[in-house]
């Protein structure tokens, strides 16, 4: 039934549940998996934003450069952490006999997931659902809601376990 499963993962407990569910499905259906991790500003570990406007007097140019360098290091670490997670999960799936590849995207998570699903011709998308409601959902957005309404294929939304 499913031959190409797109799996949206992150470094949370929910992300691990999403991965494990998708892996079980891929094993059952002998499907391929594509893992995607999206570097999004709504992520808790996203580097702190900085304001990069140069100071007119030029007195603090050295300080400005140091702040930029620190931000670049934070960003590189953030990006590398995602790639390390993807490599690890890919190895876990490959060791179980599931053909798996991965990608990391930047930007709006819902849109990135739907675009990749269409380009890769997925049969199924497995995504986590945090269970946000009301103002939290309004301000933070709902990746799973976007994917459910915009995906070209079936979507399995894994609910965050109750605390």
PDB file of C-alpha atoms in Angstrom:
ATOM      1  CA  UNK A   1       0.000   0.000   0.000  1.00  0.00           C
ATOM      2  CA  UNK A   2       2.673   2.540   1.022  1.00  0.00           C
ATOM      3  CA  UNK A   3       5.958   2.524  -0.875  1.00  0.00           C
ATOM      4  CA  UNK A   4       7.374   5.981  -0.066  1.00  0.00           C
ATOM      5  CA  UNK A   5       6.963   7.369   3.432  1.00  0.00           C
ATOM      6  CA  UNK A   6       8.045  10.913   4.270  1.00  0.00           C
ATOM      7  CA  UNK A   7       8.830  11.333   7.974  1.00  0.00           C
ATOM      8  CA  UNK A   8       9.020  14.762   9.626  1.00  0.00           C
ATOM      9  CA  UNK A   9      11.368  14.426  12.605  1.00  0.00           C
ATOM     10  CA  UNK A  10      12.811  16.647  15.302  1.00  0.00           C
ATOM     11  CA  UNK A  11      14.818  16.116  18.475  1.00  0.00           C
ATOM     12  CA  UNK A  12      11.857  15.738  20.825  1.00  0.00           C
ATOM     13  CA  UNK A  13      10.118  12.774  22.426  1.00  0.00           C
ATOM     14  CA  UNK A  14       7.315  13.295  19.908  1.00  0.00           C
ATOM     15  CA  UNK A  15       9.857  13.226  17.070  1.00  0.00           C
ATOM     16  CA  UNK A  16      11.103   9.858  18.312  1.00  0.00           C
ATOM     17  CA  UNK A  17       7.514   8.512  18.351  1.00  0.00           C
ATOM     18  CA  UNK A  18       6.971   9.780  14.810  1.00  0.00           C
ATOM     19  CA  UNK A  19      10.166   8.085  13.628  1.00  0.00           C
ATOM     20  CA  UNK A  20       9.388   4.779  15.357  1.00  0.00           C
ATOM     21  CA  UNK A  21       5.840   4.674  13.954  1.00  0.00           C
ATOM     22  CA  UNK A  22       7.084   5.423  10.446  1.00  0.00           C
ATOM     23  CA  UNK A  23       9.829   2.798  10.760  1.00  0.00           C
ATOM     24  CA  UNK A  24       7.284   0.174  11.816  1.00  0.00           C
ATOM     25  CA  UNK A  25       5.097   1.081   8.813  1.00  0.00           C
ATOM     26  CA  UNK A  26       8.067   1.009   6.435  1.00  0.00           C
ATOM     27  CA  UNK A  27       9.044  -2.443   7.695  1.00  0.00           C
ATOM     28  CA  UNK A  28       5.472  -3.713   7.364  1.00  0.00           C
ATOM     29  CA  UNK A  29       4.968  -2.349   3.830  1.00  0.00           C
ATOM     30  CA  UNK A  30       8.589  -2.768   2.689  1.00  0.00           C
ATOM     31  CA  UNK A  31       8.598   0.934   1.901  1.00  0.00           C
ATOM     32  CA  UNK A  32      11.345   3.509   1.478  1.00  0.00           C
ATOM     33  CA  UNK A  33      11.633   6.361   3.933  1.00  0.00           C
ATOM     34  CA  UNK A  34      12.685   9.969   3.503  1.00  0.00           C
ATOM     35  CA  UNK A  35      13.430  11.830   6.729  1.00  0.00           C
ATOM     36  CA  UNK A  36      13.047  15.599   6.832  1.00  0.00           C
ATOM     37  CA  UNK A  37      14.088  17.980   9.576  1.00  0.00           C
ATOM     38  CA  UNK A  38      13.138  21.615   9.174  1.00  0.00           C
ATOM     39  CA  UNK A  39      15.208  24.392  10.719  1.00  0.00           C
ATOM     40  CA  UNK A  40      12.375  26.666  11.735  1.00  0.00           C
ATOM     41  CA  UNK A  41      12.220  29.817  13.872  1.00  0.00           C
ATOM     42  CA  UNK A  42       9.460  28.152  15.915  1.00  0.00           C
ATOM     43  CA  UNK A  43      11.898  25.472  17.092  1.00  0.00           C
ATOM     44  CA  UNK A  44      12.870  25.734  20.754  1.00  0.00           C
ATOM     45  CA  UNK A  45      16.575  25.325  19.950  1.00  0.00           C
ATOM     46  CA  UNK A  46      16.593  27.914  17.137  1.00  0.00           C
ATOM     47  CA  UNK A  47      19.505  30.363  17.689  1.00  0.00           C
ATOM     48  CA  UNK A  48      18.567  33.607  19.422  1.00  0.00           C
ATOM     49  CA  UNK A  49      17.892  36.310  16.840  1.00  0.00           C
ATOM     50  CA  UNK A  50      20.265  39.247  16.718  1.00  0.00           C
ATOM     51  CA  UNK A  51      19.918  42.662  15.217  1.00  0.00           C
ATOM     52  CA  UNK A  52      22.684  43.296  12.739  1.00  0.00           C
ATOM     53  CA  UNK A  53      22.356  46.996  12.043  1.00  0.00           C
ATOM     54  CA  UNK A  54      25.817  48.565  12.100  1.00  0.00           C
ATOM     55  CA  UNK A  55      26.322  51.428  14.508  1.00  0.00           C
ATOM     56  CA  UNK A  56      26.727  54.790  12.797  1.00  0.00           C
ATOM     57  CA  UNK A  57      29.671  55.923  14.903  1.00  0.00           C
ATOM     58  CA  UNK A  58      31.773  52.859  14.110  1.00  0.00           C
ATOM     59  CA  UNK A  59      32.996  52.795  17.728  1.00  0.00           C
ATOM     60  CA  UNK A  60      31.575  49.326  18.367  1.00  0.00           C
ATOM     61  CA  UNK A  61      32.428  47.716  15.032  1.00  0.00           C
ATOM     62  CA  UNK A  62      34.623  45.124  16.750  1.00  0.00           C
ATOM     63  CA  UNK A  63      31.811  44.221  19.128  1.00  0.00           C
ATOM     64  CA  UNK A  64      29.345  43.987  16.225  1.00  0.00           C
ATOM     65  CA  UNK A  65      31.667  41.569  14.425  1.00  0.00           C
ATOM     66  CA  UNK A  66      32.018  39.477  17.580  1.00  0.00           C
ATOM     67  CA  UNK A  67      28.220  39.248  17.961  1.00  0.00           C
ATOM     68  CA  UNK A  68      27.928  38.176  14.321  1.00  0.00           C
ATOM     69  CA  UNK A  69      30.632  35.552  14.784  1.00  0.00           C
ATOM     70  CA  UNK A  70      28.905  34.177  17.920  1.00  0.00           C
ATOM     71  CA  UNK A  71      25.583  33.986  16.065  1.00  0.00           C
ATOM     72  CA  UNK A  72      27.233  32.178  13.147  1.00  0.00           C
ATOM     73  CA  UNK A  73      28.671  29.631  15.575  1.00  0.00           C
ATOM     74  CA  UNK A  74      25.242  29.146  17.214  1.00  0.00           C
ATOM     75  CA  UNK A  75      23.669  28.640  13.801  1.00  0.00           C
ATOM     76  CA  UNK A  76      26.332  26.155  12.689  1.00  0.00           C
ATOM     77  CA  UNK A  77      25.831  24.164  15.898  1.00  0.00           C
ATOM     78  CA  UNK A  78      22.027  24.206  15.430  1.00  0.00           C
ATOM     79  CA  UNK A  79      22.345  23.021  11.844  1.00  0.00           C
ATOM     80  CA  UNK A  80      24.905  20.329  12.727  1.00  0.00           C
ATOM     81  CA  UNK A  81      22.731  18.991  15.545  1.00  0.00           C
ATOM     82  CA  UNK A  82      19.909  18.432  13.049  1.00  0.00           C
ATOM     83  CA  UNK A  83      22.204  16.696  10.561  1.00  0.00           C
ATOM     84  CA  UNK A  84      23.648  14.454  13.279  1.00  0.00           C
ATOM     85  CA  UNK A  85      20.130  13.444  14.323  1.00  0.00           C
ATOM     86  CA  UNK A  86      19.187  12.689  10.719  1.00  0.00           C
ATOM     87  CA  UNK A  87      22.320  10.610  10.145  1.00  0.00           C
ATOM     88  CA  UNK A  88      21.668   8.634  13.327  1.00  0.00           C
ATOM     89  CA  UNK A  89      18.015   7.916  12.468  1.00  0.00           C
ATOM     90  CA  UNK A  90      18.957   6.994   8.904  1.00  0.00           C
ATOM     91  CA  UNK A  91      21.487   4.499  10.248  1.00  0.00           C
ATOM     92  CA  UNK A  92      18.907   3.007  12.636  1.00  0.00           C
ATOM     93  CA  UNK A  93      16.438   2.513   9.757  1.00  0.00           C
ATOM     94  CA  UNK A  94      19.094   1.199   7.378  1.00  0.00           C
ATOM     95  CA  UNK A  95      20.260  -1.312   9.995  1.00  0.00           C
ATOM     96  CA  UNK A  96      16.647  -2.584  10.155  1.00  0.00           C
ATOM     97  CA  UNK A  97      16.640  -3.044   6.372  1.00  0.00           C
ATOM     98  CA  UNK A  98      14.673   0.066   5.360  1.00  0.00           C
ATOM     99  CA  UNK A  99      16.062   2.099   2.467  1.00  0.00           C
ATOM    100  CA  UNK A 100      16.269   5.576   3.967  1.00  0.00           C
ATOM    101  CA  UNK A 101      17.551   8.962   2.931  1.00  0.00           C
ATOM    102  CA  UNK A 102      17.295  12.381   4.555  1.00  0.00           C
ATOM    103  CA  UNK A 103      17.221  16.104   3.970  1.00  0.00           C
ATOM    104  CA  UNK A 104      17.256  19.205   6.115  1.00  0.00           C
ATOM    105  CA  UNK A 105      15.317  22.286   5.071  1.00  0.00           C
ATOM    106  CA  UNK A 106      15.102  25.860   6.268  1.00  0.00           C
ATOM    107  CA  UNK A 107      11.913  27.884   6.722  1.00  0.00           C
ATOM    108  CA  UNK A 108       8.254  27.122   7.189  1.00  0.00           C
ATOM    109  CA  UNK A 109       7.996  23.487   8.278  1.00  0.00           C
ATOM    110  CA  UNK A 110       4.533  22.744   6.884  1.00  0.00           C
ATOM    111  CA  UNK A 111       5.327  24.130   3.470  1.00  0.00           C
ATOM    112  CA  UNK A 112       8.726  22.372   3.338  1.00  0.00           C
ATOM    113  CA  UNK A 113       7.147  19.029   4.238  1.00  0.00           C
ATOM    114  CA  UNK A 114       4.368  19.345   1.638  1.00  0.00           C
ATOM    115  CA  UNK A 115       6.776  20.494  -1.087  1.00  0.00           C
ATOM    116  CA  UNK A 116       9.140  17.587  -0.472  1.00  0.00           C
ATOM    117  CA  UNK A 117       6.257  15.105  -0.289  1.00  0.00           C
ATOM    118  CA  UNK A 118       5.084  16.209  -3.716  1.00  0.00           C
ATOM    119  CA  UNK A 119       8.576  16.307  -5.262  1.00  0.00           C
ATOM    120  CA  UNK A 120       9.533  12.905  -3.815  1.00  0.00           C
ATOM    121  CA  UNK A 121       6.083  11.497  -4.703  1.00  0.00           C
ATOM    122  CA  UNK A 122       5.321  10.238  -1.191  1.00  0.00           C
ATOM    123  CA  UNK A 123       2.419   7.895  -0.539  1.00  0.00           C
ATOM    124  CA  UNK A 124       2.272   8.853   3.143  1.00  0.00           C
ATOM    125  CA  UNK A 125       3.532  11.637   5.402  1.00  0.00           C
ATOM    126  CA  UNK A 126       4.080  10.894   9.090  1.00  0.00           C
ATOM    127  CA  UNK A 127       4.153  14.041  11.217  1.00  0.00           C
ATOM    128  CA  UNK A 128       3.864  14.889  14.891  1.00  0.00           C
ATOM    129  CA  UNK A 129       0.989  16.809  16.427  1.00  0.00           C
ATOM    130  CA  UNK A 130       1.743  18.856  19.531  1.00  0.00           C
ATOM    131  CA  UNK A 131      -1.923  19.425  20.340  1.00  0.00           C
ATOM    132  CA  UNK A 132      -1.791  23.216  20.398  1.00  0.00           C
ATOM    133  CA  UNK A 133      -5.105  25.027  20.646  1.00  0.00           C
ATOM    134  CA  UNK A 134      -6.400  28.554  20.765  1.00  0.00           C
ATOM    135  CA  UNK A 135      -3.852  31.364  20.933  1.00  0.00           C
ATOM    136  CA  UNK A 136      -0.868  28.995  21.079  1.00  0.00           C
ATOM    137  CA  UNK A 137      -1.869  27.483  17.754  1.00  0.00           C
ATOM    138  CA  UNK A 138      -2.611  30.929  16.320  1.00  0.00           C
ATOM    139  CA  UNK A 139       0.781  32.404  17.237  1.00  0.00           C
ATOM    140  CA  UNK A 140       2.984  29.325  16.820  1.00  0.00           C
ATOM    141  CA  UNK A 141       1.072  27.814  13.938  1.00  0.00           C
ATOM    142  CA  UNK A 142       0.305  24.175  13.482  1.00  0.00           C
ATOM    143  CA  UNK A 143       2.583  22.227  11.200  1.00  0.00           C
ATOM    144  CA  UNK A 144       0.376  19.148  11.321  1.00  0.00           C
ATOM    145  CA  UNK A 145      -2.748  21.190  10.508  1.00  0.00           C
ATOM    146  CA  UNK A 146      -1.020  22.783   7.508  1.00  0.00           C
ATOM    147  CA  UNK A 147       0.198  19.398   6.265  1.00  0.00           C
ATOM    148  CA  UNK A 148      -3.223  17.758   6.732  1.00  0.00           C
ATOM    149  CA  UNK A 149      -4.855  20.482   4.640  1.00  0.00           C
ATOM    150  CA  UNK A 150      -2.207  20.878   1.939  1.00  0.00           C
ATOM    151  CA  UNK A 151      -0.572  17.496   1.355  1.00  0.00           C
ATOM    152  CA  UNK A 152      -1.171  15.665  -1.904  1.00  0.00           C
ATOM    153  CA  UNK A 153      -1.123  12.274  -0.158  1.00  0.00           C
ATOM    154  CA  UNK A 154      -2.295  10.585   3.038  1.00  0.00           C
ATOM    155  CA  UNK A 155      -1.086  11.997   6.355  1.00  0.00           C
ATOM    156  CA  UNK A 156      -0.660  10.218   9.666  1.00  0.00           C
ATOM    157  CA  UNK A 157      -0.499  12.670  12.575  1.00  0.00           C
ATOM    158  CA  UNK A 158       1.046  11.240  15.740  1.00  0.00           C
ATOM    159  CA  UNK A 159      -0.361  12.901  18.871  1.00  0.00           C
ATOM    160  CA  UNK A 160       2.042  14.106  21.563  1.00  0.00           C
ATOM    161  CA  UNK A 161       1.769  11.863  24.624  1.00  0.00           C
ATOM    162  CA  UNK A 162      -0.121  13.404  27.542  1.00  0.00           C
ATOM    163  CA  UNK A 163       2.175  14.592  30.337  1.00  0.00           C
TER     164      UNK A 163
END
